[in-house]
């Protein structure tokens, strides 16, 4: 665990900031029981995330891809936000310019009360028509068989998730980049820091002069741009930084 002195230093940066942002990844939800992608147990029935989270995989086998997402939706039903999600929601109430940028699709930040939230990779509870009718929310879990679920027009639906090789919503990405560029403090919590363009938000923040604080039990490529790397679980460290512990 990091020294008390390091926590106190980062906590003071946060307390004195009028503009801040955070980038979260799967690790922030690990203590809620949501599996991470690349750590131990980060496989789904032997498939790597890169094999099921692509448009090519969906074109090849939409039922397999929907089984993957249906299993994750069903697993999520019993997961609740943890103390890291709650502390980040509290930070939004305290800092007038605070943006929470998440790569997670699990909806737990919203469940904890965060509202200024950018979901870069989409949301597990949303679906989109493959024929272009639009997007909607569907919270049924498990989904009725047969898969794939259909739009009201009859065309198959797909998860409203950003897969590898797909573009992030340009407005979301622009808002995230702007928040990173103006932040005085930028927290990087529970991400392996290898998926782009999300990872580069931390580099943008550092290049624009933000103090980047990483919270992760393991070193990552983003440790190199962090002013402080706090090694430990988000559910313990983030509440201490925010003062909600
Ligand atoms: C704890 C903890 C605890 C554990 N407390 N911490 C530039 C260079 C190279 C490649 C590219 C590039 N630009 C784009 C690419 C291609 C690609 C990419 O990044 N590939 C890399 C793998 C190399 N990016 C894309 O394709 C993106 N699109 C794009 O760029 O479009 C433009 C374009 C189009 C065509 C060609 C090229 C460019 C889209 C990326 C979409 C990512 N989608 C996914 C899956 C969908 C969501 C889903 O199904 O859930 O999003 S991938 C998966 O990874 C998911 C995650 O959001 C994302 C990040 O993972 P994350 O959050 O970091 O999780 P883990 O598991 O990897 O790490 C967990 C961390 O937590 C670890 O560090 C642990 O130590 C830590 N931890 N317990 C704190 N208690
Ligand atoms: Zn449709």
GROMACS .gro file of C-alpha atoms and ligand atoms in nm:
model
  326
    1UNK     CA    1   0.000   0.000   0.000
    2UNK     CA    2   0.120   0.356  -0.063
    3UNK     CA    3   0.257   0.560   0.218
    4UNK     CA    4   0.029   0.790   0.411
    5UNK     CA    5   0.245   1.080   0.293
    6UNK     CA    6   0.173   1.005  -0.075
    7UNK     CA    7  -0.200   0.980  -0.013
    8UNK     CA    8  -0.196   1.310   0.178
    9UNK     CA    9  -0.009   1.481  -0.104
   10UNK     CA   10  -0.251   1.362  -0.373
   11UNK     CA   11  -0.550   1.443  -0.149
   12UNK     CA   12  -0.424   1.801  -0.115
   13UNK     CA   13  -0.390   1.836  -0.494
   14UNK     CA   14  -0.750   1.720  -0.531
   15UNK     CA   15  -0.877   1.946  -0.251
   16UNK     CA   16  -0.713   2.252  -0.408
   17UNK     CA   17  -0.821   2.180  -0.766
   18UNK     CA   18  -1.104   2.370  -0.929
   19UNK     CA   19  -1.083   2.162  -1.248
   20UNK     CA   20  -1.032   1.786  -1.235
   21UNK     CA   21  -1.112   1.472  -1.429
   22UNK     CA   22  -1.080   1.098  -1.387
   23UNK     CA   23  -1.038   0.812  -1.632
   24UNK     CA   24  -1.158   0.478  -1.503
   25UNK     CA   25  -1.126   0.123  -1.630
   26UNK     CA   26  -1.234  -0.225  -1.534
   27UNK     CA   27  -1.025  -0.224  -1.215
   28UNK     CA   28  -1.256   0.032  -1.050
   29UNK     CA   29  -1.536  -0.226  -1.067
   30UNK     CA   30  -1.326  -0.528  -0.967
   31UNK     CA   31  -1.423  -0.491  -0.600
   32UNK     CA   32  -1.788  -0.487  -0.707
   33UNK     CA   33  -1.738  -0.835  -0.849
   34UNK     CA   34  -1.716  -0.736  -1.217
   35UNK     CA   35  -1.436  -0.933  -1.386
   36UNK     CA   36  -1.154  -0.733  -1.550
   37UNK     CA   37  -1.057  -0.804  -1.910
   38UNK     CA   38  -0.690  -0.880  -1.897
   39UNK     CA   39  -0.614  -1.004  -1.546
   40UNK     CA   40  -0.665  -1.349  -1.397
   41UNK     CA   41  -1.007  -1.480  -1.492
   42UNK     CA   42  -1.019  -1.223  -1.769
   43UNK     CA   43  -1.130  -1.474  -2.031
   44UNK     CA   44  -1.480  -1.569  -2.132
   45UNK     CA   45  -1.507  -1.941  -2.207
   46UNK     CA   46  -1.155  -1.933  -2.343
   47UNK     CA   47  -1.208  -1.630  -2.565
   48UNK     CA   48  -0.997  -1.318  -2.536
   49UNK     CA   49  -1.189  -0.989  -2.539
   50UNK     CA   50  -1.021  -0.905  -2.870
   51UNK     CA   51  -1.194  -1.214  -3.023
   52UNK     CA   52  -1.551  -1.131  -2.924
   53UNK     CA   53  -1.556  -0.751  -2.907
   54UNK     CA   54  -1.517  -0.678  -3.277
   55UNK     CA   55  -1.761  -0.607  -3.561
   56UNK     CA   56  -1.607  -0.899  -3.753
   57UNK     CA   57  -1.687  -1.140  -3.468
   58UNK     CA   58  -2.046  -1.015  -3.463
   59UNK     CA   59  -2.082  -1.056  -3.842
   60UNK     CA   60  -1.939  -1.409  -3.817
   61UNK     CA   61  -2.136  -1.530  -3.515
   62UNK     CA   62  -2.388  -1.286  -3.366
   63UNK     CA   63  -2.529  -1.552  -3.134
   64UNK     CA   64  -2.187  -1.620  -2.975
   65UNK     CA   65  -2.127  -1.248  -2.929
   66UNK     CA   66  -2.474  -1.200  -2.777
   67UNK     CA   67  -2.415  -1.496  -2.542
   68UNK     CA   68  -2.101  -1.318  -2.422
   69UNK     CA   69  -2.288  -0.993  -2.359
   70UNK     CA   70  -2.593  -1.166  -2.212
   71UNK     CA   71  -2.368  -1.350  -1.963
   72UNK     CA   72  -2.206  -1.022  -1.862
   73UNK     CA   73  -2.542  -0.845  -1.828
   74UNK     CA   74  -2.673  -1.131  -1.616
   75UNK     CA   75  -2.362  -1.131  -1.396
   76UNK     CA   76  -2.395  -0.757  -1.346
   77UNK     CA   77  -2.745  -0.775  -1.200
   78UNK     CA   78  -2.605  -0.864  -0.856
   79UNK     CA   79  -2.316  -0.612  -0.866
   80UNK     CA   80  -2.336  -0.287  -0.670
   81UNK     CA   81  -2.115   0.023  -0.683
   82UNK     CA   82  -1.823   0.011  -0.441
   83UNK     CA   83  -1.657   0.280  -0.231
   84UNK     CA   84  -1.445   0.400  -0.524
   85UNK     CA   85  -1.756   0.465  -0.739
   86UNK     CA   86  -1.917   0.643  -0.444
   87UNK     CA   87  -1.611   0.860  -0.374
   88UNK     CA   88  -1.600   0.966  -0.741
   89UNK     CA   89  -1.968   1.064  -0.727
   90UNK     CA   90  -1.885   1.272  -0.419
   91UNK     CA   91  -1.598   1.439  -0.605
   92UNK     CA   92  -1.845   1.555  -0.872
   93UNK     CA   93  -2.050   1.723  -0.598
   94UNK     CA   94  -1.743   1.898  -0.454
   95UNK     CA   95  -1.556   2.015  -0.764
   96UNK     CA   96  -1.762   2.232  -0.997
   97UNK     CA   97  -1.561   2.131  -1.306
   98UNK     CA   98  -1.522   1.756  -1.265
   99UNK     CA   99  -1.563   1.512  -1.552
  100UNK     CA  100  -1.569   1.137  -1.505
  101UNK     CA  101  -1.452   0.956  -1.816
  102UNK     CA  102  -1.505   0.582  -1.805
  103UNK     CA  103  -1.412   0.298  -2.037
  104UNK     CA  104  -1.652   0.077  -1.844
  105UNK     CA  105  -1.985  -0.031  -1.985
  106UNK     CA  106  -2.122  -0.161  -1.652
  107UNK     CA  107  -2.329   0.145  -1.552
  108UNK     CA  108  -2.193   0.136  -1.194
  109UNK     CA  109  -2.075   0.499  -1.195
  110UNK     CA  110  -2.428   0.612  -1.279
  111UNK     CA  111  -2.570   0.378  -1.015
  112UNK     CA  112  -2.339   0.547  -0.761
  113UNK     CA  113  -2.478   0.890  -0.856
  114UNK     CA  114  -2.225   1.028  -1.108
  115UNK     CA  115  -2.397   1.246  -1.367
  116UNK     CA  116  -2.116   1.429  -1.550
  117UNK     CA  117  -2.015   1.100  -1.702
  118UNK     CA  118  -1.868   1.016  -2.041
  119UNK     CA  119  -1.903   0.648  -2.128
  120UNK     CA  120  -1.639   0.619  -2.398
  121UNK     CA  121  -1.710   0.254  -2.484
  122UNK     CA  122  -2.090   0.253  -2.450
  123UNK     CA  123  -2.323   0.084  -2.204
  124UNK     CA  124  -2.415  -0.283  -2.154
  125UNK     CA  125  -2.782  -0.201  -2.102
  126UNK     CA  126  -2.822  -0.031  -2.439
  127UNK     CA  127  -2.884  -0.186  -2.780
  128UNK     CA  128  -2.874  -0.054  -3.132
  129UNK     CA  129  -3.056  -0.157  -3.450
  130UNK     CA  130  -2.819  -0.301  -3.713
  131UNK     CA  131  -3.046  -0.151  -3.981
  132UNK     CA  132  -3.005   0.202  -3.848
  133UNK     CA  133  -3.330   0.272  -3.653
  134UNK     CA  134  -3.138   0.396  -3.348
  135UNK     CA  135  -3.058   0.301  -2.990
  136UNK     CA  136  -3.262   0.204  -2.686
  137UNK     CA  137  -3.230   0.072  -2.329
  138UNK     CA  138  -3.314  -0.290  -2.250
  139UNK     CA  139  -3.249  -0.414  -1.895
  140UNK     CA  140  -3.376  -0.771  -1.933
  141UNK     CA  141  -3.120  -1.026  -1.810
  142UNK     CA  142  -3.100  -1.297  -1.918
  143UNK     CA  143  -3.240  -1.200  -2.256
  144UNK     CA  144  -3.515  -1.418  -2.396
  145UNK     CA  145  -3.409  -1.682  -2.647
  146UNK     CA  146  -3.354  -1.709  -2.934
  147UNK     CA  147  -3.068  -1.464  -2.958
  148UNK     CA  148  -2.997  -1.217  -3.112
  149UNK     CA  149  -3.264  -0.978  -2.981
  150UNK     CA  150  -3.447  -0.785  -3.253
  151UNK     CA  151  -3.537  -0.423  -3.315
  152UNK     CA  152  -3.903  -0.336  -3.359
  153UNK     CA  153  -3.832  -0.324  -3.736
  154UNK     CA  154  -3.732  -0.691  -3.721
  155UNK     CA  155  -3.359  -0.642  -3.786
  156UNK     CA  156  -3.114  -0.791  -3.533
  157UNK     CA  157  -2.998  -0.563  -3.253
  158UNK     CA  158  -2.635  -0.531  -3.146
  159UNK     CA  159  -2.493  -0.414  -2.814
  160UNK     CA  160  -2.442  -0.034  -2.808
  161UNK     CA  161  -2.076  -0.092  -2.727
  162UNK     CA  162  -1.765   0.039  -2.902
  163UNK     CA  163  -1.577  -0.261  -3.037
  164UNK     CA  164  -1.216  -0.278  -3.153
  165UNK     CA  165  -1.173  -0.102  -3.485
  166UNK     CA  166  -1.485   0.111  -3.432
  167UNK     CA  167  -1.482   0.485  -3.379
  168UNK     CA  168  -1.572   0.631  -3.045
  169UNK     CA  169  -1.852   0.887  -3.051
  170UNK     CA  170  -1.670   1.200  -3.174
  171UNK     CA  171  -1.860   1.432  -2.939
  172UNK     CA  172  -1.779   1.211  -2.638
  173UNK     CA  173  -1.413   1.191  -2.734
  174UNK     CA  174  -1.389   1.567  -2.790
  175UNK     CA  175  -1.551   1.635  -2.451
  176UNK     CA  176  -1.314   1.390  -2.282
  177UNK     CA  177  -1.010   1.545  -2.451
  178UNK     CA  178  -1.120   1.894  -2.349
  179UNK     CA  179  -1.172   1.784  -1.988
  180UNK     CA  180  -0.826   1.620  -1.985
  181UNK     CA  181  -0.661   1.929  -2.133
  182UNK     CA  182  -0.806   2.170  -1.875
  183UNK     CA  183  -0.774   1.949  -1.565
  184UNK     CA  184  -0.534   2.048  -1.289
  185UNK     CA  185  -0.557   1.696  -1.149
  186UNK     CA  186  -0.626   1.387  -1.359
  187UNK     CA  187  -0.693   1.055  -1.185
  188UNK     CA  188  -0.628   0.730  -1.373
  189UNK     CA  189  -0.801   0.450  -1.190
  190UNK     CA  190  -0.799   0.075  -1.260
  191UNK     CA  191  -0.706   0.071  -1.625
  192UNK     CA  192  -0.433  -0.126  -1.799
  193UNK     CA  193  -0.373   0.185  -2.010
  194UNK     CA  194  -0.327  -0.005  -2.334
  195UNK     CA  195  -0.653   0.063  -2.517
  196UNK     CA  196  -0.652   0.371  -2.735
  197UNK     CA  197  -0.765   0.642  -2.769
  198UNK     CA  198  -0.872   0.630  -2.400
  199UNK     CA  199  -0.520   0.577  -2.264
  200UNK     CA  200  -0.390   0.885  -2.443
  201UNK     CA  201  -0.625   1.107  -2.244
  202UNK     CA  202  -0.383   1.071  -1.952
  203UNK     CA  203  -0.096   1.176  -2.178
  204UNK     CA  204  -0.298   1.475  -2.299
  205UNK     CA  205  -0.363   1.578  -1.939
  206UNK     CA  206   0.003   1.540  -1.840
  207UNK     CA  207   0.123   1.732  -2.147
  208UNK     CA  208  -0.117   2.016  -2.060
  209UNK     CA  209   0.030   2.036  -1.709
  210UNK     CA  210  -0.210   1.827  -1.501
  211UNK     CA  211  -0.087   1.629  -1.205
  212UNK     CA  212  -0.170   1.274  -1.309
  213UNK     CA  213  -0.239   1.037  -1.018
  214UNK     CA  214  -0.259   0.667  -1.097
  215UNK     CA  215  -0.444   0.425  -0.871
  216UNK     CA  216  -0.371   0.065  -0.963
  217UNK     CA  217  -0.216  -0.232  -0.780
  218UNK     CA  218   0.008  -0.290  -1.085
  219UNK     CA  219   0.235  -0.065  -1.290
  220UNK     CA  220   0.102   0.025  -1.637
  221UNK     CA  221   0.234   0.215  -1.940
  222UNK     CA  222   0.060   0.522  -1.793
  223UNK     CA  223   0.273   0.508  -1.477
  224UNK     CA  224   0.537   0.691  -1.681
  225UNK     CA  225   0.321   1.005  -1.704
  226UNK     CA  226   0.194   0.990  -1.346
  227UNK     CA  227   0.322   1.239  -1.089
  228UNK     CA  228   0.221   0.979  -0.829
  229UNK     CA  229   0.136   0.611  -0.868
  230UNK     CA  230  -0.061   0.480  -0.572
  231UNK     CA  231  -0.036   0.101  -0.570
  232UNK     CA  232  -0.343  -0.056  -0.421
  233UNK     CA  233  -0.710  -0.130  -0.475
  234UNK     CA  234  -0.934   0.157  -0.587
  235UNK     CA  235  -1.198   0.080  -0.324
  236UNK     CA  236  -0.948   0.155  -0.050
  237UNK     CA  237  -0.742   0.434  -0.201
  238UNK     CA  238  -0.996   0.656  -0.380
  239UNK     CA  239  -1.207   0.713  -0.064
  240UNK     CA  240  -0.891   0.812   0.123
  241UNK     CA  241  -0.802   1.063  -0.150
  242UNK     CA  242  -1.148   1.217  -0.146
  243UNK     CA  243  -1.187   1.200   0.231
  244UNK     CA  244  -1.488   0.968   0.232
  245UNK     CA  245  -1.297   0.672   0.385
  246LIG     C1  246  -0.741  -0.260  -1.023
  246LIG     C2  247  -0.805  -0.337  -0.931
  246LIG     C3  248  -0.855  -0.270  -0.820
  246LIG     C4  249  -0.747  -0.470  -1.085
  246LIG     N1  250  -0.838  -0.139  -0.809
  246LIG     N2  251  -0.724  -0.131  -1.012
  246LIG     C5  252  -0.310   0.325  -3.129
  246LIG     C6  253  -0.210   0.233  -3.110
  246LIG     C7  254  -0.238   0.096  -3.114
  246LIG     C8  255  -0.368   0.049  -3.138
  246LIG     C9  256  -0.467   0.142  -3.156
  246LIG    C10  257  -0.438   0.277  -3.153
  246LIG     N3  258  -0.553   0.345  -3.173
  246LIG    C11  259  -0.652   0.254  -3.187
  246LIG    C12  260  -0.603   0.131  -3.179
  246LIG    C13  261  -0.679   0.004  -3.190
  246LIG    C14  262  -0.756  -0.032  -3.064
  246LIG    C15  263  -0.660  -0.050  -2.948
  246LIG     O1  264  -0.646   0.033  -2.861
  246LIG     N4  265  -0.594  -0.164  -2.941
  246LIG    C16  266  -0.503  -0.194  -2.832
  246LIG    C17  267  -0.545  -0.324  -2.762
  246LIG    C18  268  -0.363  -0.196  -2.879
  246LIG     N5  269  -0.855   0.070  -3.034
  246LIG    C19  270  -0.973   0.073  -3.096
  246LIG     O2  271  -1.000  -0.009  -3.183
  246LIG    C20  272  -1.070   0.181  -3.055
  246LIG     N6  273  -1.122   0.243  -3.171
  246LIG    C21  274  -1.052   0.332  -3.240
  246LIG     O3  275  -0.943   0.370  -3.206
  246LIG     O4  276  -1.114   0.375  -3.356
  246LIG    C22  277  -1.033   0.443  -3.452
  246LIG    C23  278  -0.968   0.336  -3.537
  246LIG    C24  279  -1.046   0.260  -3.617
  246LIG    C25  280  -0.986   0.160  -3.696
  246LIG    C26  281  -0.849   0.137  -3.687
  246LIG    C27  282  -0.773   0.214  -3.599
  246LIG    C28  283  -0.832   0.316  -3.525
  246LIG    C29  284  -1.190   0.120  -2.985
  246LIG    C30  285  -1.155   0.057  -2.857
  246LIG    C31  286  -1.278  -0.012  -2.797
  246LIG    C32  287  -1.244  -0.093  -2.675
  246LIG     N7  288  -1.354  -0.173  -2.640
  246LIG    C33  289  -1.343  -0.263  -2.526
  246LIG    C34  290  -1.452  -0.374  -2.536
  246LIG    C35  291  -1.589  -0.323  -2.544
  246LIG    C36  292  -1.649  -0.306  -2.411
  246LIG    C37  293  -1.699  -0.436  -2.349
  246LIG     O5  294  -1.737  -0.530  -2.416
  246LIG     O6  295  -1.697  -0.437  -2.227
  246LIG     O7  296  -1.351  -0.190  -2.404
  246LIG     S1  297  -1.190  -0.349  -2.512
  246LIG    C38  298  -1.186  -0.355  -2.338
  246LIG     O8  299  -1.064  -0.286  -2.301
  246LIG    C39  300  -1.303  -0.267  -2.291
  246LIG    C40  301  -1.234  -0.180  -2.189
  246LIG     O9  302  -1.309  -0.062  -2.170
  246LIG    C41  303  -1.097  -0.158  -2.246
  246LIG    C42  304  -0.994  -0.117  -2.147
  246LIG    O10  305  -0.971  -0.216  -2.052
  246LIG     P1  306  -0.936  -0.176  -1.904
  246LIG    O11  307  -1.047  -0.101  -1.845
  246LIG    O12  308  -0.804  -0.110  -1.902
  246LIG    O13  309  -0.935  -0.319  -1.831
  246LIG     P2  310  -0.817  -0.426  -1.812
  246LIG    O14  311  -0.880  -0.553  -1.768
  246LIG    O15  312  -0.729  -0.432  -1.929
  246LIG    O16  313  -0.730  -0.368  -1.693
  246LIG    C43  314  -0.777  -0.364  -1.559
  246LIG    C44  315  -0.677  -0.288  -1.474
  246LIG    O17  316  -0.731  -0.276  -1.344
  246LIG    C45  317  -0.541  -0.358  -1.459
  246LIG    O18  318  -0.439  -0.263  -1.480
  246LIG    C46  319  -0.541  -0.406  -1.313
  246LIG    O19  320  -0.410  -0.404  -1.254
  246LIG    C47  321  -0.629  -0.304  -1.249
  246LIG     N8  322  -0.700  -0.349  -1.128
  246LIG     N9  323  -0.804  -0.471  -0.975
  246LIG    C48  324  -0.769  -0.074  -0.909
  246LIG    N10  325  -0.920  -0.339  -0.721
  247LIG    ZN1  326  -3.458  -0.135  -3.662
   0.00000   0.00000   0.00000
